[in-house]
Amino acid sequence: PTRAAEDAAAAAANVAALVGAVCAANLENLENDSASDVENDRSARAVSAASRLFAAARIACDTSAVPQMAATLAAAAGALVTRPPPRAGGSAGRLDAPRRASVCRAFARSASGLAAVLAAAPDPGVGDAASNAAWQCVAAAPLSCALVLDLAAAGASSGSSARRAFVVGSAGAGLTVAATSACELLATLFRSPQTSAIVMEAAARQGGMGGPVGARLATSLARTWHEQAVGVKAFGEGGTSFRNPPSAAAAATPHTAVSAALRNVLAYSASAKRAATDAELTATLLRVAARAHRIISYERRAADAAAELERDLRGLPRTKPVPPPLPPAPRPLAMPADAVLGECVSLLKHVLYCSPSASAAAAEDDETMGEDAAALTADRDGRTETASATGHAAKAARMDAMAHGAMAAMHALWRHAVSDRHLCHELMGLAANLMAGNDDAKRMCVEDVDAGDGGKPISFAERMLRLAFRNTSPAATTRLPPPPPPAPPPPLS
C-alpha cells in the first residue's frame, strides 16, 4: 500500500508540472493584442470574455488542480517523515533511496506548481470566489514545507554519525530540490499580510500541527541561513566536536531561496516572531552584522596599506618608515562579508515589521483588556496567528532589539551604509520599523551617540537629515545669469 501511494503521488505530480507550465505562460496577455484589432464594443467584450476564460490563473483556481497539488504535497511530506531517507534514522532498504528520491521529486513538482498558480492569483479578498477558495485549499502547505525543511536542516544527533540527515546519491539531490521548492512556495504563501493570514488561519482550523508552524519554519530556515552565510565550526578545543555539520540538502539549497522565505515568514507570522525572540535571533543577527562590518573594515585597511606601500616603494630613496603590520585578520564568513551584512540588516527589518492592521488590532486589544492581559490571552487561547498576536509579537521583537543594542549597531553601521545604496535602504527600513510605536527608540534617536568612527557624537536623526540634505552638486557651482533689465516705460502721449 505504501508503494502504491507513492506511485500515485509521483503520477499526480505530472499534473502539477503541467499546471505550473500553463501558469508560467500567462495567456491572459493575449487580451490586449486581440482587443486592439476589434472594431466595435461588442467584439471587444467578446474578446475580453474569451481571454478571461483562457486566463491561466483562473484555469488553475476554478479546477481541482490546486487541491490535487496540495494533497500531493502533504502526502509526499508525510511519506518522507514517516520513513526518512537513508542515514536519517530509518532502516535503509535496497529500494529505499530511489523511492525517497521519487517522493522528493513529487513534492518539488507540487510545490513549484502551487507557487506558480498562487503567484498569478490575486490576494484573498481582491479576486473572485475561485481565487479565494484556492488560498483556502493550501492549509496543509506550510506544515508540509516545515516537515521537509526540518529534514533538510537536521544535522547529526548526539554525535552518532549513523543518524545524520546526510543523504547520499539521488535521494540527497531530490531532497535538495524539494527544500528549494518548499522555500519558493513559502515566499509565495507569505507574500503579504492577507495571504499569510488566510493560509495560517486555515492551517490552524485543520489542526495536527504539533506546535506553531510559523515557529518551526523560522527555526529551520534560520538554522539553514546561518549555516550557509556564517558557516559551521565542526570541532572545538582539543578536537572535540561541539556542533554538527549541516546536512547535504541544507548546504546545497540555494541561499537566495532560503533568505527570501525566511524574510517573508519573519515578517508576517506571529509565531515566527516569537520563536525568533525566544531563540535570540535578533542578538545573533546583530553579532553577525558587527562581525561582517569588522571584516569589511579590515579589508579596506589592508587594501589602503598595500596601495600606500606600493606608492612609497616606487619613490627612491625611501622617505617614510615602514608602516607597522596590521593586526590579525578576523575570522572570515562562509559568504562575502558585504552580502552577509546586507542580509542581516534586511532580516532584522523584517523581524520588526508589523502591518498597520496588526498594529491597530493589538492597540484595540490593549485598550480593551490591558497590555499584559492581551499578550497572555494571545498565547493562552491559541490565537497564535491573529492580527493582534502579530502586533504583540512585533512589539516584543522591538523591545528585544532595543535590549541587545540595535540603536548602537545602526550608529556603527551608518558610515559604511552611506556609501552602499542597498544597505542604506535596508538600514532606513530597520530604523523605521524599530521606532514604530516604540517611545524608547524615538527618544534614543535624538540623543547624541559616539559611533566610534572618529567623528563627533551626533544623533541618528541628525545623521539622516545630513544624508537627506547633503550637497550632491558639483564643486564648481554655475551661477545663474542676472535677470534682464526692466523694460523702459511707454512714452507719454
Coordinates of C-alpha atoms in Angstrom, one line a residue, residues 12-484:
A12 CA -0.1 13.2 -9.7
A13 CA 3.0 15.4 -9.8
N14 CA 2.8 15.4 -13.6
V15 CA -0.4 17.3 -13.4
A16 CA 1.2 19.8 -11.1
A17 CA 4.1 20.3 -13.5
L18 CA 1.6 20.8 -16.4
V19 CA -0.4 23.4 -14.4
G20 CA 2.8 25.2 -13.5
A21 CA 3.8 25.4 -17.1
V22 CA 0.4 26.8 -18.1
C23 CA 0.6 29.4 -15.3
A24 CA 4.0 30.4 -16.5
A25 CA 2.7 31.0 -20.0
N26 CA 0.4 33.9 -18.7
L27 CA -2.1 33.5 -21.5
E28 CA -4.2 36.4 -20.4
N29 CA -1.8 38.8 -22.1
L30 CA -3.5 37.9 -25.3
E31 CA -6.4 40.2 -24.4
N32 CA -4.6 43.4 -25.3
D33 CA -3.3 42.3 -28.7
S34 CA -6.7 40.9 -29.7
A35 CA -8.7 43.8 -28.4
S36 CA -6.7 46.2 -30.4
D37 CA -8.0 44.7 -33.7
V38 CA -11.7 44.8 -32.9
E39 CA -13.9 47.5 -34.4
N40 CA -16.8 47.8 -32.0
D41 CA -17.6 47.4 -28.4
R42 CA -19.4 44.1 -28.9
S43 CA -16.4 42.4 -30.3
A44 CA -14.2 43.9 -27.6
R45 CA -16.5 42.4 -24.9
A46 CA -16.4 39.0 -26.7
V47 CA -12.6 39.0 -26.9
S48 CA -12.3 40.1 -23.2
A49 CA -14.6 37.2 -22.1
A50 CA -12.6 34.7 -24.2
S51 CA -9.4 36.0 -22.6
R52 CA -10.9 35.6 -19.2
L53 CA -11.9 32.0 -19.9
F54 CA -8.3 31.2 -21.0
A55 CA -6.6 33.1 -18.1
A56 CA -4.0 30.7 -16.6
A57 CA -4.7 31.7 -13.0
R58 CA -8.5 31.2 -13.5
I59 CA -7.9 27.8 -15.1
A60 CA -5.9 26.7 -12.1
C61 CA -8.2 28.2 -9.4
D62 CA -11.5 27.1 -11.0
T63 CA -10.5 23.4 -11.4
S64 CA -9.3 20.8 -8.9
A65 CA -5.6 21.5 -9.7
V66 CA -4.8 23.4 -6.5
P67 CA -6.5 20.8 -4.2
Q68 CA -4.8 18.0 -6.0
M69 CA -1.3 19.6 -5.8
A70 CA -1.9 20.4 -2.1
A71 CA -2.9 16.8 -1.4
T72 CA 0.2 15.6 -3.3
L73 CA 2.4 17.9 -1.3
A74 CA 1.0 16.7 2.0
A75 CA 1.2 13.0 1.0
A76 CA 4.8 13.4 -0.1
A77 CA 5.9 15.2 3.0
G78 CA 4.2 12.6 5.2
A79 CA 5.9 9.8 3.3
L80 CA 9.3 11.4 3.8
V81 CA 8.8 12.0 7.5
T82 CA 7.3 8.5 8.1
R83 CA 10.3 6.7 6.6
P84 CA 13.2 9.1 6.2
P85 CA 15.9 8.7 3.6
P86 CA 19.0 6.6 4.3
R87 CA 21.2 7.6 7.2
A88 CA 18.4 9.8 8.6
G89 CA 17.4 7.3 11.4
G90 CA 15.3 4.8 9.4
S91 CA 16.2 1.4 8.0
A92 CA 17.8 1.8 4.6
G93 CA 16.5 -0.8 2.3
R94 CA 17.7 -1.7 -1.2
L95 CA 15.0 0.2 -2.9
D96 CA 14.6 2.9 -0.3
A97 CA 16.9 5.5 -1.9
P98 CA 15.1 5.6 -5.3
R99 CA 11.7 5.6 -3.7
R100 CA 12.7 8.5 -1.5
A101 CA 14.1 10.3 -4.5
S102 CA 10.8 9.9 -6.4
V103 CA 8.8 11.2 -3.5
C104 CA 11.1 14.2 -3.2
R105 CA 10.6 14.9 -6.9
A106 CA 6.8 14.7 -6.5
F107 CA 7.0 17.1 -3.6
A108 CA 9.1 19.5 -5.6
R109 CA 6.8 19.4 -8.6
S110 CA 3.7 20.0 -6.5
A111 CA 5.4 22.9 -4.6
S112 CA 6.6 24.5 -7.8
G113 CA 3.1 24.2 -9.4
L114 CA 1.4 25.7 -6.3
A115 CA 3.9 28.6 -6.3
A116 CA 3.3 29.3 -9.9
V117 CA -0.5 29.2 -9.5
L118 CA -0.7 31.3 -6.4
A119 CA 1.9 33.8 -7.7
A120 CA -0.5 34.5 -10.6
A121 CA -3.6 34.6 -8.4
P122 CA -4.7 37.9 -6.7
D123 CA -4.6 38.3 -2.9
P124 CA -7.5 37.0 -0.9
G125 CA -10.4 39.4 -0.9
V126 CA -9.3 41.0 -4.1
G127 CA -10.1 38.4 -6.7
D128 CA -13.2 36.3 -7.3
A129 CA -14.5 33.4 -5.2
A130 CA -12.4 30.8 -7.0
S131 CA -9.2 32.6 -6.2
N132 CA -10.2 32.9 -2.5
A133 CA -11.1 29.2 -2.4
A134 CA -7.7 28.4 -3.9
W135 CA -6.0 30.0 -0.9
Q136 CA -8.2 28.0 1.4
C137 CA -7.0 24.7 -0.2
V138 CA -3.4 25.1 0.8
A139 CA -3.9 24.9 4.6
A140 CA -1.5 21.9 4.9
A141 CA 1.2 23.5 2.7
P142 CA 3.0 25.4 5.5
L143 CA 3.2 22.2 7.6
S144 CA 4.4 20.1 4.6
C145 CA 7.1 22.7 3.9
A146 CA 8.1 22.7 7.6
L147 CA 8.5 18.9 7.6
V148 CA 10.7 18.9 4.6
L149 CA 12.8 21.8 5.8
D150 CA 13.2 20.1 9.2
L151 CA 14.5 17.0 7.4
A152 CA 16.8 19.1 5.2
A153 CA 18.2 21.2 8.0
A154 CA 18.7 18.4 10.6
G155 CA 22.3 17.6 11.4
A156 CA 23.9 14.8 13.4
S157 CA 22.3 14.0 16.8
S158 CA 24.1 13.0 19.9
G159 CA 27.4 12.6 18.0
S160 CA 26.3 9.5 16.2
S161 CA 27.2 9.5 12.5
A162 CA 24.7 6.8 11.7
R163 CA 21.8 9.1 12.5
R164 CA 22.8 12.1 10.4
A165 CA 20.3 13.6 7.9
F166 CA 23.1 13.4 5.3
V167 CA 21.6 11.8 2.3
V168 CA 23.8 10.4 -0.5
G169 CA 23.0 9.7 -4.1
S170 CA 19.8 10.5 -5.9
A171 CA 17.8 10.8 -2.7
G172 CA 20.0 13.6 -1.4
A173 CA 19.7 15.5 -4.7
G174 CA 15.9 15.0 -4.6
L175 CA 15.8 16.4 -1.0
T176 CA 17.7 19.4 -2.1
V177 CA 15.2 20.1 -4.9
A178 CA 12.3 19.6 -2.5
A179 CA 13.8 22.0 0.0
T180 CA 14.3 24.6 -2.7
S181 CA 10.7 24.3 -3.9
A182 CA 9.5 24.5 -0.4
C183 CA 11.3 27.8 0.1
E184 CA 9.9 29.2 -3.1
L185 CA 6.3 28.2 -2.1
L186 CA 6.8 29.7 1.4
A187 CA 7.9 33.0 -0.2
T188 CA 4.6 33.0 -2.2
L189 CA 2.4 32.0 0.7
F190 CA 3.8 34.7 3.0
R191 CA 4.0 37.4 0.4
S192 CA 1.5 39.8 2.1
P193 CA -0.5 40.1 5.3
Q194 CA -3.7 38.9 3.5
T195 CA -2.2 35.7 2.1
S196 CA -0.3 34.7 5.2
A197 CA -3.4 35.4 7.4
I198 CA -5.8 33.3 5.4
V199 CA -3.3 30.4 5.0
M200 CA -2.3 30.3 8.6
E201 CA -6.0 30.6 9.7
A202 CA -6.9 27.6 7.5
A203 CA -3.9 25.7 8.9
A204 CA -5.0 26.4 12.5
R205 CA -8.5 25.1 11.7
Q206 CA -7.1 22.0 10.2
G207 CA -5.1 21.1 13.4
G208 CA -2.5 18.5 13.8
M209 CA 0.4 21.0 13.6
G210 CA 2.4 19.7 16.5
G211 CA 3.1 23.3 17.6
P212 CA 3.0 26.7 15.8
V213 CA 4.1 26.0 12.2
G214 CA 5.5 29.5 11.9
A215 CA 7.9 28.8 14.7
R216 CA 9.0 25.6 13.1
L217 CA 9.6 27.3 9.8
A218 CA 11.5 30.2 11.3
T219 CA 13.7 27.8 13.3
S220 CA 14.6 25.5 10.3
L221 CA 15.1 28.4 7.9
A222 CA 17.2 30.4 10.4
R223 CA 19.5 27.5 11.1
T224 CA 19.9 26.8 7.3
W225 CA 20.6 30.5 6.7
H226 CA 23.2 30.7 9.5
E227 CA 25.0 27.6 8.3
Q228 CA 25.2 28.9 4.7
A229 CA 26.1 32.5 5.5
V230 CA 28.2 32.2 8.6
G231 CA 29.5 28.7 8.4
V232 CA 29.7 25.9 11.0
K233 CA 32.8 25.2 13.1
A234 CA 32.9 21.4 13.3
F235 CA 35.5 21.0 16.0
G236 CA 36.2 22.8 19.3
E237 CA 39.2 22.9 21.6
G238 CA 41.0 19.6 21.9
G239 CA 39.5 18.3 18.7
T240 CA 36.1 17.5 20.4
S241 CA 33.1 18.1 18.2
F242 CA 30.7 20.6 19.7
R243 CA 28.4 21.3 16.7
N244 CA 27.3 19.0 14.0
P245 CA 27.9 19.9 10.3
P246 CA 25.0 20.8 8.1
S247 CA 23.2 18.2 6.0
A248 CA 24.0 17.9 2.3
A249 CA 20.5 19.1 1.4
A250 CA 20.8 22.2 3.6
A251 CA 24.2 23.0 2.2
A252 CA 23.1 22.7 -1.4
T253 CA 19.8 24.6 -1.2
P254 CA 20.1 28.0 -3.0
H255 CA 20.8 30.7 -0.4
T256 CA 18.6 33.2 -2.2
A257 CA 15.6 30.9 -1.8
V258 CA 16.3 30.3 1.9
S259 CA 16.8 34.1 2.5
A260 CA 13.6 35.1 0.7
A261 CA 11.5 32.5 2.6
L262 CA 12.9 33.5 5.9
R263 CA 12.3 37.2 5.4
N264 CA 8.7 36.7 4.4
V265 CA 7.9 34.2 7.2
L266 CA 9.5 36.5 9.8
A267 CA 7.6 39.5 8.5
Y268 CA 4.1 38.1 8.6
S269 CA 4.0 35.2 11.1
A270 CA 3.4 35.9 14.8
S271 CA 4.7 32.6 15.9
A272 CA 7.8 33.1 13.8
K273 CA 8.5 36.4 15.5
R274 CA 8.0 34.9 18.9
A275 CA 10.3 32.0 18.0
A276 CA 12.9 34.5 16.8
T277 CA 12.7 36.3 20.1
D278 CA 12.9 33.2 22.2
A279 CA 15.9 31.9 20.2
E280 CA 17.7 35.3 20.4
L281 CA 17.8 35.6 16.6
T282 CA 17.9 39.4 16.9
A283 CA 21.1 39.2 19.0
T284 CA 22.6 36.7 16.7
L285 CA 22.0 38.9 13.6
L286 CA 23.4 41.9 15.4
R287 CA 26.6 39.9 16.3
V288 CA 27.0 38.6 12.7
A289 CA 26.4 42.1 11.3
A290 CA 29.1 43.5 13.6
R291 CA 31.5 40.7 12.6
A292 CA 30.9 41.3 8.9
H293 CA 31.4 45.1 9.4
R294 CA 34.8 44.3 11.1
I295 CA 35.8 42.1 8.1
I296 CA 34.9 44.9 5.6
S297 CA 36.8 47.5 7.6
Y298 CA 39.9 45.2 7.9
E299 CA 39.8 44.5 4.1
R300 CA 39.6 48.2 3.4
R301 CA 42.5 49.0 5.7
A302 CA 44.6 46.2 4.2
A303 CA 43.9 47.4 0.7
D304 CA 44.8 51.0 1.6
A305 CA 48.0 49.9 3.4
A306 CA 49.1 47.9 0.4
A307 CA 48.4 50.7 -2.0
E308 CA 50.3 53.2 0.1
L309 CA 53.3 50.8 0.5
E310 CA 53.4 50.3 -3.3
R311 CA 53.4 54.0 -3.9
D312 CA 56.2 54.5 -1.4
L313 CA 58.3 51.8 -2.9
R314 CA 58.2 53.4 -6.3
G315 CA 60.0 56.5 -5.0
L316 CA 63.7 56.1 -4.2
P317 CA 65.2 56.8 -1.7
R318 CA 62.6 55.9 0.9
T319 CA 61.4 58.9 2.8
K320 CA 58.8 57.1 5.1
P321 CA 59.3 54.5 7.7
V322 CA 57.9 51.0 7.1
P323 CA 54.3 51.0 8.4
P324 CA 53.5 48.7 11.3
P325 CA 51.9 45.4 10.4
L326 CA 48.2 45.1 10.6
P327 CA 46.5 43.1 13.4
P328 CA 45.5 39.5 12.7
A329 CA 42.6 39.3 10.3
P330 CA 39.2 38.5 11.7
R331 CA 37.8 35.0 11.1
P332 CA 36.1 35.0 7.7
L333 CA 32.5 34.2 7.0
A334 CA 31.2 31.5 4.6
M335 CA 29.8 34.1 2.3
P336 CA 31.2 37.6 1.3
A337 CA 31.0 40.0 4.2
D338 CA 29.1 42.7 2.4
A339 CA 26.4 40.3 1.3
V340 CA 26.0 38.9 4.8
L341 CA 25.9 42.4 6.3
G342 CA 23.1 43.4 3.9
E343 CA 21.1 40.2 4.7
C344 CA 21.5 40.7 8.4
V345 CA 20.1 44.2 8.3
S346 CA 17.2 43.0 6.0
L347 CA 16.3 40.1 8.3
L348 CA 16.3 42.5 11.3
K349 CA 14.0 44.8 9.4
H350 CA 11.5 42.0 8.6
V351 CA 11.5 40.7 12.2
L352 CA 10.5 44.1 13.5
Y353 CA 7.9 44.7 10.7
C354 CA 4.2 45.0 11.6
S355 CA 1.4 45.7 9.2
P356 CA -0.9 48.7 10.0
S357 CA -3.9 46.3 10.5
A358 CA -1.9 44.2 13.0
S359 CA -0.8 47.3 14.9
A360 CA -4.4 48.6 15.1
A361 CA -5.7 45.2 16.3
A362 CA -3.1 45.0 19.0
A363 CA -3.8 48.6 20.1
E364 CA -7.5 47.8 20.3
D365 CA -6.9 44.7 22.4
D366 CA -4.6 46.7 24.7
E367 CA -7.4 49.3 25.2
T368 CA -10.0 46.6 25.8
M369 CA -8.1 44.1 28.1
G370 CA -4.9 45.9 29.0
E371 CA -1.4 45.2 27.6
D372 CA -0.4 42.3 29.9
A373 CA -3.8 40.6 29.7
A374 CA -3.9 40.9 25.9
A375 CA -0.4 39.4 25.4
L376 CA -1.2 36.5 27.7
T377 CA -4.6 35.8 26.1
A378 CA -3.0 35.6 22.7
D379 CA -1.0 32.6 23.7
R380 CA -3.4 31.0 26.2
D381 CA -6.3 30.9 23.8
G382 CA -4.1 29.6 21.0
R383 CA -4.5 32.7 18.8
T384 CA -1.0 32.4 17.5
E385 CA -1.5 33.8 14.0
T386 CA -4.2 36.5 14.5
A387 CA -3.6 40.2 13.7
S388 CA -3.5 41.1 17.3
A389 CA -1.0 38.4 18.1
T390 CA 1.2 39.6 15.3
G391 CA 1.1 43.1 16.7
H392 CA 2.1 41.9 20.2
A393 CA 4.9 39.7 18.8
A394 CA 6.3 42.6 16.8
K395 CA 6.2 44.8 19.9
A396 CA 8.1 42.1 21.8
A397 CA 10.7 41.9 19.0
R398 CA 11.3 45.6 19.1
M399 CA 11.9 45.5 22.9
D400 CA 14.3 42.6 22.4
A401 CA 16.1 44.5 19.7
M402 CA 16.5 47.6 21.9
A403 CA 17.8 45.4 24.8
H404 CA 20.5 44.0 22.5
G405 CA 21.7 47.4 21.3
A406 CA 20.0 47.8 17.9
M407 CA 20.3 51.6 18.0
A408 CA 24.1 51.5 18.8
A409 CA 24.5 49.0 15.9
M410 CA 22.8 51.4 13.5
H411 CA 25.1 54.2 14.5
A412 CA 28.1 51.9 14.0
L413 CA 26.9 50.9 10.5
W414 CA 25.9 54.3 9.3
R415 CA 29.3 55.5 8.0
H416 CA 29.6 52.3 5.8
A417 CA 25.9 52.4 4.8
V418 CA 26.0 55.9 3.2
S419 CA 28.4 54.5 0.6
D420 CA 26.2 51.5 -0.2
R421 CA 22.7 52.3 -1.6
H422 CA 21.2 48.9 -0.9
L423 CA 22.5 48.8 2.7
C424 CA 21.4 52.3 3.4
H425 CA 17.9 51.5 2.2
E426 CA 17.7 48.4 4.4
L427 CA 19.1 50.4 7.4
M428 CA 16.5 53.1 6.9
G429 CA 13.8 50.5 6.9
L430 CA 15.2 48.9 10.0
A431 CA 15.1 52.3 11.8
A432 CA 11.6 52.9 10.7
N433 CA 10.3 49.6 12.0
L434 CA 12.3 49.9 15.2
M435 CA 10.8 53.3 16.0
A436 CA 7.2 52.4 15.1
G437 CA 5.3 52.5 18.3
N438 CA 8.5 52.4 20.4
D439 CA 8.9 55.5 22.6
D440 CA 12.4 54.4 23.8
A441 CA 13.7 54.1 20.3
K442 CA 12.3 57.5 19.3
R443 CA 13.9 59.1 22.4
M444 CA 17.3 57.5 21.6
C445 CA 17.1 58.6 18.0
V446 CA 17.5 62.3 19.0
E447 CA 20.3 61.6 21.6
D448 CA 23.9 62.2 20.6
V449 CA 25.9 58.9 20.4
D450 CA 29.6 58.3 19.7
A451 CA 29.7 55.8 16.8
G452 CA 33.4 55.1 17.3
D453 CA 34.3 56.3 13.7
G454 CA 36.4 59.2 14.9
G455 CA 33.6 61.8 14.4
K456 CA 31.9 63.9 17.0
P457 CA 28.9 62.4 18.7
I458 CA 25.6 63.2 16.9
S459 CA 22.1 61.8 17.0
F460 CA 20.7 59.3 14.5
A461 CA 18.1 61.8 13.4
E462 CA 20.9 64.3 12.5
R463 CA 22.7 61.6 10.5
M464 CA 19.6 61.0 8.5
L465 CA 19.0 64.8 8.0
R466 CA 22.6 65.2 6.8
L467 CA 22.1 62.4 4.3
A468 CA 18.8 63.8 3.1
F469 CA 20.2 67.4 2.6
R470 CA 23.8 66.7 1.7
N471 CA 25.2 68.7 -1.2
T472 CA 25.4 66.4 -4.3
S473 CA 26.0 69.2 -6.8
P474 CA 29.4 69.6 -8.5
A475 CA 32.2 71.5 -6.7
A476 CA 32.1 74.4 -9.2
T477 CA 28.6 75.9 -9.0
T478 CA 27.2 77.5 -12.1
R479 CA 25.8 81.0 -11.3
L480 CA 22.5 81.9 -12.9
P481 CA 22.7 84.8 -15.3
P482 CA 21.4 88.1 -14.0
P483 CA 17.8 89.0 -14.8
P484 CA 17.3 91.3 -17.8

